[in-house]
Coordinates of C-alpha atoms in Angstrom, one line a residue:
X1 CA 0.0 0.0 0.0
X2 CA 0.7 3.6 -0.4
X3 CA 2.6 5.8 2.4
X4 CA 0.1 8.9 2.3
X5 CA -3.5 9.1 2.3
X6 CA -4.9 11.3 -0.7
X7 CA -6.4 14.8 0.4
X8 CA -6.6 16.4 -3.1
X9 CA -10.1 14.4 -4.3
X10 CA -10.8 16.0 -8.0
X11 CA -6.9 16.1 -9.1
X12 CA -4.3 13.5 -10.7
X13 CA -1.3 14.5 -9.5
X14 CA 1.5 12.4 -8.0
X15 CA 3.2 13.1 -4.5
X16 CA 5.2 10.3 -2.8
X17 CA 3.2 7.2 -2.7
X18 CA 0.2 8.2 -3.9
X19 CA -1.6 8.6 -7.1
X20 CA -5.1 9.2 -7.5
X21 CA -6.9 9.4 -11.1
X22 CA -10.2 9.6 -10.4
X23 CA -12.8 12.3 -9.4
X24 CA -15.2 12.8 -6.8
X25 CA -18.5 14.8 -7.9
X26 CA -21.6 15.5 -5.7
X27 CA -24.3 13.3 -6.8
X28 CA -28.0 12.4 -5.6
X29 CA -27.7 9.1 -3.7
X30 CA -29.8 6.5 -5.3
X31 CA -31.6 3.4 -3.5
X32 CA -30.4 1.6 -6.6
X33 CA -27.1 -0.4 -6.4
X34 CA -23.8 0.5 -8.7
X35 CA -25.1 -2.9 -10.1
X36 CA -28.4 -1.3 -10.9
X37 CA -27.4 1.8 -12.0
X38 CA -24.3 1.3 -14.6
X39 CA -25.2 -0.6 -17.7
X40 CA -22.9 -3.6 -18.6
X41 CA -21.6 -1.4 -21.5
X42 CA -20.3 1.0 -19.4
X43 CA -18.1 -1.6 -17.6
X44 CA -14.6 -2.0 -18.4
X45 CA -13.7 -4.3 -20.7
X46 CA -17.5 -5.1 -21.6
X47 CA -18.1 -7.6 -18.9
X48 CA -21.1 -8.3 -17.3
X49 CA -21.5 -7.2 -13.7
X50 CA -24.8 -8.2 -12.6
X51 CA -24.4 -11.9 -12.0
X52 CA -21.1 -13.1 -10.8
X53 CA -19.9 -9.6 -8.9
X54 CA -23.1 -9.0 -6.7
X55 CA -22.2 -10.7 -4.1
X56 CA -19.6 -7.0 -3.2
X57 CA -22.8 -4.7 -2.8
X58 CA -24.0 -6.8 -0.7
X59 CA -21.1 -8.3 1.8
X60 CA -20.0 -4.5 2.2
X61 CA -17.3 -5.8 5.0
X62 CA -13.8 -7.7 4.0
X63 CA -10.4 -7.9 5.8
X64 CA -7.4 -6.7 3.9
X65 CA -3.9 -8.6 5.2
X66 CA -0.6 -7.4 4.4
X67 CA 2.0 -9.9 5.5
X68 CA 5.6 -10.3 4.3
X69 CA 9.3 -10.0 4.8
X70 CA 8.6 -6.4 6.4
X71 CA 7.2 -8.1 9.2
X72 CA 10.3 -9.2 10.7
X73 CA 11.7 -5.3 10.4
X74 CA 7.9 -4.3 12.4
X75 CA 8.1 -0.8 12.0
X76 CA 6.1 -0.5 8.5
X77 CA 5.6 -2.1 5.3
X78 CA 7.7 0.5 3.1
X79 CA 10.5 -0.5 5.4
X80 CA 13.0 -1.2 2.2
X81 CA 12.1 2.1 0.8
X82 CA 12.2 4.9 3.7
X83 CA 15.4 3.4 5.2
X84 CA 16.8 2.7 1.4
X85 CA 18.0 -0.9 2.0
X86 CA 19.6 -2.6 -0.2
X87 CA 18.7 -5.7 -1.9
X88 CA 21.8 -7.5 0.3
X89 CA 21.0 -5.5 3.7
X90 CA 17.1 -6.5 3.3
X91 CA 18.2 -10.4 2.8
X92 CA 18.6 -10.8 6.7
X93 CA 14.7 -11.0 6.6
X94 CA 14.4 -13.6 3.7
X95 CA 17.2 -15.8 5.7
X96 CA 15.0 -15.6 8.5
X97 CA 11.5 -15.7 7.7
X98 CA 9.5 -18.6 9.3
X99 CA 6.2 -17.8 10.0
X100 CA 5.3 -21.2 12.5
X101 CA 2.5 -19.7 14.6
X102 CA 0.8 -19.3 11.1
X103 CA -2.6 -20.9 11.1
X104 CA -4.8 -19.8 8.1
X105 CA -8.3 -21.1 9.5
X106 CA -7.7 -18.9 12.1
X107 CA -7.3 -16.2 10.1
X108 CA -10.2 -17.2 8.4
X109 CA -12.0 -17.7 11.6
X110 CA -11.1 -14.1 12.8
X111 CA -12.4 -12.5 9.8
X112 CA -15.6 -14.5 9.9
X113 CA -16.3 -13.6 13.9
X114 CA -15.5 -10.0 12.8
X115 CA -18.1 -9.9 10.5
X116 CA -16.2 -10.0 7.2
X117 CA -17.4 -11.6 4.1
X118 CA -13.7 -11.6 2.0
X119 CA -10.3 -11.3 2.4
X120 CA -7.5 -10.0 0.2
X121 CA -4.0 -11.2 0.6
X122 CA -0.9 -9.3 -0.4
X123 CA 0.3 -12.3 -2.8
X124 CA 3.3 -10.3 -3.6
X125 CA 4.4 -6.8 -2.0
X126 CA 6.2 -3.6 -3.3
X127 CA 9.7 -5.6 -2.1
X128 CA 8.8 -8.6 -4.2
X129 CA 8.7 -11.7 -2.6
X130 CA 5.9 -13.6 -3.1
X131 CA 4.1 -16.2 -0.4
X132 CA 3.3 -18.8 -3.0
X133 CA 5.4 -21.4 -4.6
X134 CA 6.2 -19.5 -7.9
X135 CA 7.6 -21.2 -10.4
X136 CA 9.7 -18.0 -12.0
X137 CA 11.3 -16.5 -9.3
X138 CA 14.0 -18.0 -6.5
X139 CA 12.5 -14.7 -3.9
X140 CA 9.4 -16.8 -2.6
X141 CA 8.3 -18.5 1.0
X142 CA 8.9 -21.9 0.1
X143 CA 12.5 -21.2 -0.1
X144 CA 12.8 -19.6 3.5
X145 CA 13.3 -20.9 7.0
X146 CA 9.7 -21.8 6.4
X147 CA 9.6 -23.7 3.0
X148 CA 6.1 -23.7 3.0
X149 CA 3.3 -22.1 0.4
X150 CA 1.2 -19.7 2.8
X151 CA -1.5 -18.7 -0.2
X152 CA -2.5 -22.8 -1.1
X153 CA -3.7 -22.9 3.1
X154 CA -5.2 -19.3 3.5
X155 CA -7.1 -20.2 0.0
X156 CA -8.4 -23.5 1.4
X157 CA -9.3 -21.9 4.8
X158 CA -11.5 -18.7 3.8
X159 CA -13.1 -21.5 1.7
X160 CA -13.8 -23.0 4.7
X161 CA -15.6 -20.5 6.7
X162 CA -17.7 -19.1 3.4
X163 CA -15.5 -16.3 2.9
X164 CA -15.0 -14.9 -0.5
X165 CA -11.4 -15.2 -1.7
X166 CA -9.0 -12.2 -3.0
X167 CA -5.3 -11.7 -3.7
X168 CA -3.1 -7.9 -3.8
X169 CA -0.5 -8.2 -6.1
X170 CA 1.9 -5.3 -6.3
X171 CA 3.2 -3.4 -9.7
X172 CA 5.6 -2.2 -8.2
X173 CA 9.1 -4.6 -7.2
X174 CA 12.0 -3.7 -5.6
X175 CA 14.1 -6.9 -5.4
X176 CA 13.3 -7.9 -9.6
X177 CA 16.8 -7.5 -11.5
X178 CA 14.4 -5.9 -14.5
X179 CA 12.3 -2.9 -12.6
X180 CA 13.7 0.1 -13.0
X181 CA 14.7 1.9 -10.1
X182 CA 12.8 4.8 -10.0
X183 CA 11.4 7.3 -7.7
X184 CA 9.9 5.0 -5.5
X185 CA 12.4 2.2 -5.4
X186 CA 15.1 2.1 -2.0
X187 CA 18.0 3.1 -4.1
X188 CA 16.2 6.3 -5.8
X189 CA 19.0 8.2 -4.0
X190 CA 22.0 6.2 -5.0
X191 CA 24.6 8.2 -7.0
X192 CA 24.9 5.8 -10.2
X193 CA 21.5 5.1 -10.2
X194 CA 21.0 5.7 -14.1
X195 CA 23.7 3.9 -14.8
X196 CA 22.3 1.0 -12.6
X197 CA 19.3 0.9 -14.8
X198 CA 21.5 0.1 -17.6
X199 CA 20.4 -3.5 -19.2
X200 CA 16.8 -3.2 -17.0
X201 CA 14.2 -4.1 -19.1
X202 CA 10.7 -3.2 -17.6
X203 CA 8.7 -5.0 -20.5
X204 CA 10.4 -8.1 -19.4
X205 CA 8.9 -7.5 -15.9
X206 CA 5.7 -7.2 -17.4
X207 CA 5.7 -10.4 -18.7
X208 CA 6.9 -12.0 -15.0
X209 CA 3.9 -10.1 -13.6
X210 CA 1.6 -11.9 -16.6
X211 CA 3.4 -15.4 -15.5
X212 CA 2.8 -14.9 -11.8
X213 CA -0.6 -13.7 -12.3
X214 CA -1.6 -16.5 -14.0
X215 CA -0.3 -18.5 -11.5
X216 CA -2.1 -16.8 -8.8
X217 CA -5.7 -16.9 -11.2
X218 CA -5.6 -20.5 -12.5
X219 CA -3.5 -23.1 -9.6
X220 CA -6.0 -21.9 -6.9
X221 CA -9.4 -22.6 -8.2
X222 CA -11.8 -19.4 -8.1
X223 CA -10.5 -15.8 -7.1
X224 CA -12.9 -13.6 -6.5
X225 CA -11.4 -10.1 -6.1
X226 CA -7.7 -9.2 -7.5
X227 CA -6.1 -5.9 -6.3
X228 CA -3.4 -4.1 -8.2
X229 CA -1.3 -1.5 -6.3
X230 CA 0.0 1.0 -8.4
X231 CA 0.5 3.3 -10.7
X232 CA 2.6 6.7 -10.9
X233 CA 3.2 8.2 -14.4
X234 CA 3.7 11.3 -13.9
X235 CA 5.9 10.8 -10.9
X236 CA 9.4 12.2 -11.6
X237 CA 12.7 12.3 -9.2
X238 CA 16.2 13.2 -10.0
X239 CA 15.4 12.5 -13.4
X240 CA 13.7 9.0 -12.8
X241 CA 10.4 8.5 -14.1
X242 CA 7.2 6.7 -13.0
X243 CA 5.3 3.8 -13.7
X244 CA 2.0 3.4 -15.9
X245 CA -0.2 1.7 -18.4
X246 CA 2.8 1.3 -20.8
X247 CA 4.9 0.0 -18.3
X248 CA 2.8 -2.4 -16.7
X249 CA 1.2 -3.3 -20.4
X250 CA -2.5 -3.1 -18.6
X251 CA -4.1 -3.5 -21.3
X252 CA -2.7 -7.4 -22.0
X253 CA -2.5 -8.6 -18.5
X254 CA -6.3 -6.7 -18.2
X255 CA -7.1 -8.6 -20.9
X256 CA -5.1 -12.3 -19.0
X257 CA -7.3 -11.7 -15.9
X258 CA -10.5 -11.3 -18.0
X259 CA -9.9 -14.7 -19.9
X260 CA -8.5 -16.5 -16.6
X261 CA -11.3 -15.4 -14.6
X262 CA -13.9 -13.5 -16.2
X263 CA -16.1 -13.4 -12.7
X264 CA -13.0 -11.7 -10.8
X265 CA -13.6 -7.8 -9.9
X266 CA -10.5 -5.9 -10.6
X267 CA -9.5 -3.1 -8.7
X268 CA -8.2 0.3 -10.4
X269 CA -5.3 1.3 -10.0
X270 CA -3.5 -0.1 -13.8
X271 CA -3.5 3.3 -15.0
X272 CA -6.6 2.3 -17.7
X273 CA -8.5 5.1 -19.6
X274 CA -11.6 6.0 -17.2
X275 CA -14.3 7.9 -18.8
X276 CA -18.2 6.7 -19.6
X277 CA -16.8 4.2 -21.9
X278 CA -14.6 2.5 -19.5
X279 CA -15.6 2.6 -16.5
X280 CA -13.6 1.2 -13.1
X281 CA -14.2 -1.9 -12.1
X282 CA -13.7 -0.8 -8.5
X283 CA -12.6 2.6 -6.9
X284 CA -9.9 2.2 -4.1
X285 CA -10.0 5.4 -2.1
X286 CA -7.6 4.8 0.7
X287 CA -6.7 5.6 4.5
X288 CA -10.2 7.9 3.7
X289 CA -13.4 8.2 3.4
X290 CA -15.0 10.0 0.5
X291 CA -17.3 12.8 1.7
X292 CA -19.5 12.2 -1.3
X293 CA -20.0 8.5 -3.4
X294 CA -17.0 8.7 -6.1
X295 CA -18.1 9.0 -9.8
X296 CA -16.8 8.7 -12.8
X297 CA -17.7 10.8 -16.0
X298 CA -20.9 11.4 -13.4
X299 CA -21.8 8.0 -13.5
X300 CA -21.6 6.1 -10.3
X301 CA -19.4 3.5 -9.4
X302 CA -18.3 0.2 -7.2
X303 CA -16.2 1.4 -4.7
X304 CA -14.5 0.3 -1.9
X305 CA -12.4 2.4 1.3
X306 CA -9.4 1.1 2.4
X307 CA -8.1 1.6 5.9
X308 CA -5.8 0.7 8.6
X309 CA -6.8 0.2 12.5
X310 CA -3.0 2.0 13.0
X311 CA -0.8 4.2 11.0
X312 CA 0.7 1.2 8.9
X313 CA 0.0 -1.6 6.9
X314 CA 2.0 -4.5 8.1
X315 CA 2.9 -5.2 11.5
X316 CA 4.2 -2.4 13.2
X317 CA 5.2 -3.4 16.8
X318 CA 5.7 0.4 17.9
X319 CA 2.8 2.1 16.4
X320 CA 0.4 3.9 19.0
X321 CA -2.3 5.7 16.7
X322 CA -5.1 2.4 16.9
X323 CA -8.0 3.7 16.1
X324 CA -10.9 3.6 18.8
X325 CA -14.1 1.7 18.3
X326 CA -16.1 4.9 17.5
X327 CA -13.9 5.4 14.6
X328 CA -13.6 1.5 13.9
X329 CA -17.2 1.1 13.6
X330 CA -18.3 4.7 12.3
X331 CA -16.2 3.9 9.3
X332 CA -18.0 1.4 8.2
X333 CA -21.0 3.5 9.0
X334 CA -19.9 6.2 7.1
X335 CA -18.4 3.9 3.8
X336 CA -21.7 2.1 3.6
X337 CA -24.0 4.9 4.0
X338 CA -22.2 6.0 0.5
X339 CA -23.0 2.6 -1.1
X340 CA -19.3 1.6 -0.9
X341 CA -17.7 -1.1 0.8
X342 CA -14.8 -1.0 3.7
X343 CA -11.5 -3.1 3.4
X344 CA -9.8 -3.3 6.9
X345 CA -6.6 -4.2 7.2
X346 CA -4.5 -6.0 10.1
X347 CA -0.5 -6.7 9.7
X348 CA 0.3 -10.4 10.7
X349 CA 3.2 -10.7 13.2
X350 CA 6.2 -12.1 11.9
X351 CA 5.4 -15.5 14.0
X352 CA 2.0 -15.0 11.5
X353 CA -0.2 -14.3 14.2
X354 CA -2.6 -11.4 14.8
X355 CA -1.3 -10.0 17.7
X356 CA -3.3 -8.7 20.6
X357 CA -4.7 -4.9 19.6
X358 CA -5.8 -6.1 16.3
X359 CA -8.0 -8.8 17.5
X360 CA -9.7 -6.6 20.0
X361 CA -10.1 -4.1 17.0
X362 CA -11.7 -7.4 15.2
X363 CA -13.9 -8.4 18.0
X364 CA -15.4 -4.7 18.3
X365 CA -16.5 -5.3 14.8
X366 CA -17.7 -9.2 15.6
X367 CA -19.8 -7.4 18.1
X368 CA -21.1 -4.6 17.3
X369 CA -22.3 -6.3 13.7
X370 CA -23.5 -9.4 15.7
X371 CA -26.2 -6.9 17.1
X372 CA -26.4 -4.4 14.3
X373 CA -25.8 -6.5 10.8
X374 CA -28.9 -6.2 8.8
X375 CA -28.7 -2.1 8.4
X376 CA -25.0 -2.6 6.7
X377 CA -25.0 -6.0 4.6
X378 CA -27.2 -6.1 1.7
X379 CA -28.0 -2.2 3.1
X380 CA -27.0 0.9 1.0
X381 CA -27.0 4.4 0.9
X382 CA -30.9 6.2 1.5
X383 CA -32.1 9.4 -0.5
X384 CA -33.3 10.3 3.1
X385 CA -31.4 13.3 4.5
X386 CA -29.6 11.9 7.7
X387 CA -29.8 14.1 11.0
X388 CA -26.3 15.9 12.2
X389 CA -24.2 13.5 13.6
X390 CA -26.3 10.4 12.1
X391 CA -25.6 8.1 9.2
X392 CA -28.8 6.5 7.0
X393 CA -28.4 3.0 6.0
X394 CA -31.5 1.8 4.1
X395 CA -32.6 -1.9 2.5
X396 CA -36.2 -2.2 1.4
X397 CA -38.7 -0.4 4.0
X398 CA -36.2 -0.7 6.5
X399 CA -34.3 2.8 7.3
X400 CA -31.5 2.7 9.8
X401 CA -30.3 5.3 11.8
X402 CA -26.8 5.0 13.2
X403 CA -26.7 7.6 16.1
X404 CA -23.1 8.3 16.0
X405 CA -23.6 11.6 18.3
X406 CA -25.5 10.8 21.2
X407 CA -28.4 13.8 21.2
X408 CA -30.5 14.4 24.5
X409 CA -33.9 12.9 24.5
X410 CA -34.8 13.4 20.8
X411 CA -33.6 13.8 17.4
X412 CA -35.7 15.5 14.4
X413 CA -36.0 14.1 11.0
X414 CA -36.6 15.7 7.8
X415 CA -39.1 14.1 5.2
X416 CA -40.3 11.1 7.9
X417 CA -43.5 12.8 9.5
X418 CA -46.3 9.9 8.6
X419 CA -44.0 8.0 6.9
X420 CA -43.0 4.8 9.7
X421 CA -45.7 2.6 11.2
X422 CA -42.6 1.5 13.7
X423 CA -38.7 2.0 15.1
X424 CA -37.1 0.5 17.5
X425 CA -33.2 -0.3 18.8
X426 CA -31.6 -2.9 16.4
X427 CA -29.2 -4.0 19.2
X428 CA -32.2 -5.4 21.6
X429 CA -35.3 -4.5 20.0
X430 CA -36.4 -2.5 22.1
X431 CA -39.4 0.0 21.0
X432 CA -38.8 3.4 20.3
X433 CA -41.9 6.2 20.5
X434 CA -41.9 8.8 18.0
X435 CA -44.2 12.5 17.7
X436 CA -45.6 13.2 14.0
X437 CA -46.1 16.2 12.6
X438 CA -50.0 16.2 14.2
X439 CA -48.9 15.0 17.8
X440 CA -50.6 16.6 20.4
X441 CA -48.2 17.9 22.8
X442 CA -47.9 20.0 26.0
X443 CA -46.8 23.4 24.9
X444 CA -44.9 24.1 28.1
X445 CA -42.9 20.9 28.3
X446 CA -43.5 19.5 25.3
X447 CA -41.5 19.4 21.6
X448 CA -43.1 21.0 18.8
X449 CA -42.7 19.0 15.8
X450 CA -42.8 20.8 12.2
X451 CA -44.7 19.8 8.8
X452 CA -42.9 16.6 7.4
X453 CA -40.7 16.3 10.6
X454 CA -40.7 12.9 12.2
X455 CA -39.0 13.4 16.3
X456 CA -37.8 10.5 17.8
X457 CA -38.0 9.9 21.2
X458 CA -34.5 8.5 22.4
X459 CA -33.6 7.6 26.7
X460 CA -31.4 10.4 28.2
X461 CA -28.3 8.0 28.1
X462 CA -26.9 6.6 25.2
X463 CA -27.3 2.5 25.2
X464 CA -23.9 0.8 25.9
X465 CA -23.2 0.4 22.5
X466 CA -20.6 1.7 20.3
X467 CA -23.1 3.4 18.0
X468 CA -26.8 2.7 18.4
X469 CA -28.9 2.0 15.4
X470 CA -32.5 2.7 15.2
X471 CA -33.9 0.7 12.6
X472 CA -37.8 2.7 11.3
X473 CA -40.0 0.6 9.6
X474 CA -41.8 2.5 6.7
X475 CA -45.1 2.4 5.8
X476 CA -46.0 0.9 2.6

């Protein structure tokens, strides 16, 4: 994954890390799904979304893993790169990689108790070495300390536990003899850097990518999500330049992943035309939360936050910024209540374990979605305007309410008066009273409630939940 998190949302430019190449435009939330809305024209390539890909509108919840060699360093995953290792320095972590607390059901296990339908795996990483048993490069797990293939297991386990199945794969690679170094490679700063370049042949990477992607899309059975990290064109340093399309030669190994497995979703970041005609298969907005649902050529499309519960991506023994259960949860809140999905990442321990903050980050999510469930999976975004500090999550008849700032003793809602025939907690069903517009009320001590206002009637303190959902039944 990138360093930085992406503040600029209608530009392409390229700082450190990051690119971002699409833009965010205020539109009119629909009750209709991207599935419902974008025709299969519009999709890239020409394939058909409605069948094979539903499943991601409605699962809305999936666990993103980044595990490698970095792990053994712990103090982030663009270890090789911010402290400029070389390829000989970084080999103490190759020589002693060995992973032997890994258990993949219990990965799978964890992500199912947490709530999540899928799971994407970085396959390969930024520094190149890959956790299968790939057949055209010597810089893989089965020739550690460990000498065992982790993807073949962690496949076999979400299978398991009736997760959905994905793999990350990075463009980028800092240990192949043929990518050139560039401004985001650990030697960018080297004196002789252009003249280490010398004999690199990038279009010869782009075929290894091709043979290790059809390794990871045809000896595992079904994929169901692959995820591409990244691309940087316009990126220039000392005279370096970035990586795109051309480099990567999107447009053929686009074309391998459609004929290998044409029910995969494909995330966006191969540096492909994006306009009306070709539209993203899925937008990857990460480490934020878009304050609108991103569009392309104003046409709305599958999306899907990425996030961290700390400041990194793989293990990070150190790191102190964990998020807090209000932010765990209210980011899912938030992501959904957009239409998108949320990808949540935790950073295996070099022993392959998930150490102790990230399952307690986990099991906020196994609870609080063990109670609250049915306003986020198969739910989407409502044209109902939400309340300050509330969140709308809608599916069918069934509005939710996710009271992220507790009010005091009543909240007012626009465009509801007459409209629910009931509402009650979702985490204990308990019933909730509400005042219509034609209440009678005292005037001294009572609340006034406007034309079209609907005024819920909430207890003084907030339930002892991380954010209470009211879920209001409509009428027909």
């Amino acid at each position: 994954m990138k360093q930085y998190a992406e503040r600029d949302f209608n530009s392409a430019l390229d700082i450190p890390g990051m690119r971002i190449n699409y833009q965010i435009e205020p539109v009119r939330l629909s009750l209709n799904t991207w599935e419902d809305s974008v025709s299969d024209a519009a999709i890239s390539g020409g394939q058909n979304v409605a069948d094979g890909k539903a499943w991601f509108g409605h699962d809305r919840f999936g666990m993103f893993i980044h595990f490698g060699l970095y792990a053994l360093g712990a103090r982030h995953e663009w270890l090789k790169n911010r402290e400029e290792f070389t390829t000989e320095a970084y080999q103490k972590y190759f020589d002693n990689f060995d992973p032997d607390l890994y258990d993949a059901r219990e990965w799978a296990r964890r992500a199912r108790e947490a709530g999540m339908k899928y799971v994407v795996l970085t396959a390969k990483h930024h520094e190149g070495f890959c956790l299968w048993d790939s057949k055209v490069t010597d810089y893989k797990v089965t020739n550690t300390p460990y000498g065992k293939d982790l993807i073949g297991p962690y496949v076999e386990a979400l299978r398991a536990e009736g997760l959905k199945v994905g793999f990350y794969y990075s463009l980028l690679d800092w240990h192949h003899p043929d990518f050139p170094i560039d401004g985001h490679h650990p030697q960018r700063n080297h004196p002789d850097a252009a003249k280490l370049n010398e004999g690199r042949d990038v279009s010869r990477y782009a075929k290894y990518m091709r043979d290790q992607v059809t390794e990871l899309l045809t000896n595992f059975g079904k994929i169901d999500v692959i995820w591409f990290d990244f691309s940087y064109p316009r990126r220039v340093y000392k005279g370096l330049p970035g990586k795109g399309r051309a480099d990567w030669e999107s447009d053929d190994l686009m074309k391998l992943v459609r004929q290998l497995q044409p029910d995969i979703i494909v995330g966006d970041r191969l540096d492909l035309p994006r306009d009306a005609d070709h539209m993203p298969e899925l937008v990857t907005p990460e480490q934020y939360t878009p304050r609108v649902a991103p569009t392309v050529a104003g046409l709305p499309v599958r999306w899907e936050a990425c996030h961290t519960f700390s400041g990194s991506w793989g293990y990070y023994r150190d790191e102190t910024s964990w998020k807090d259960a209000g932010q765990l949860i209210n980011i899912l809140v938030d992501t959904v209540s957009l239409g998108g999905n949320l990808l949540m990442n935790v950073g295996p321990t070099g022993r392959g374990t998930f150490d102790a903050r990230a399952i307690k980050a986990l099991d906020t999510y196994g609870e609080w979605l063990r109670l609250n469930g049915r306003a986020i999976y198969g739910a989407g975004p409502s044209t109902y305007k939400a309340p300050n500090g509330c969140r709308f999550t809608q599916k069918g008849n069934r509005l939710y309410l996710h009271i992220q700032t507790w009010p005091f003793r009543h909240i007012h809602i626009e465009g509801l008066g007459r409209k629910i025939k009931y509402a009650q907690f979702l985490h204990d069903a308990s019933e909730l009273h509400w005042l219509d517009p034609d209440a009678e009320v005292d005037s001294n001590v009572g609340v006034a409630v406007g034309e079209g206002i609907l005024t819920l009637e909430l207890p003084v303190l907030k339930p002892d939940v991380v954010t209470p959902v009211v879920e209001l039944i409509l009428k027909d």
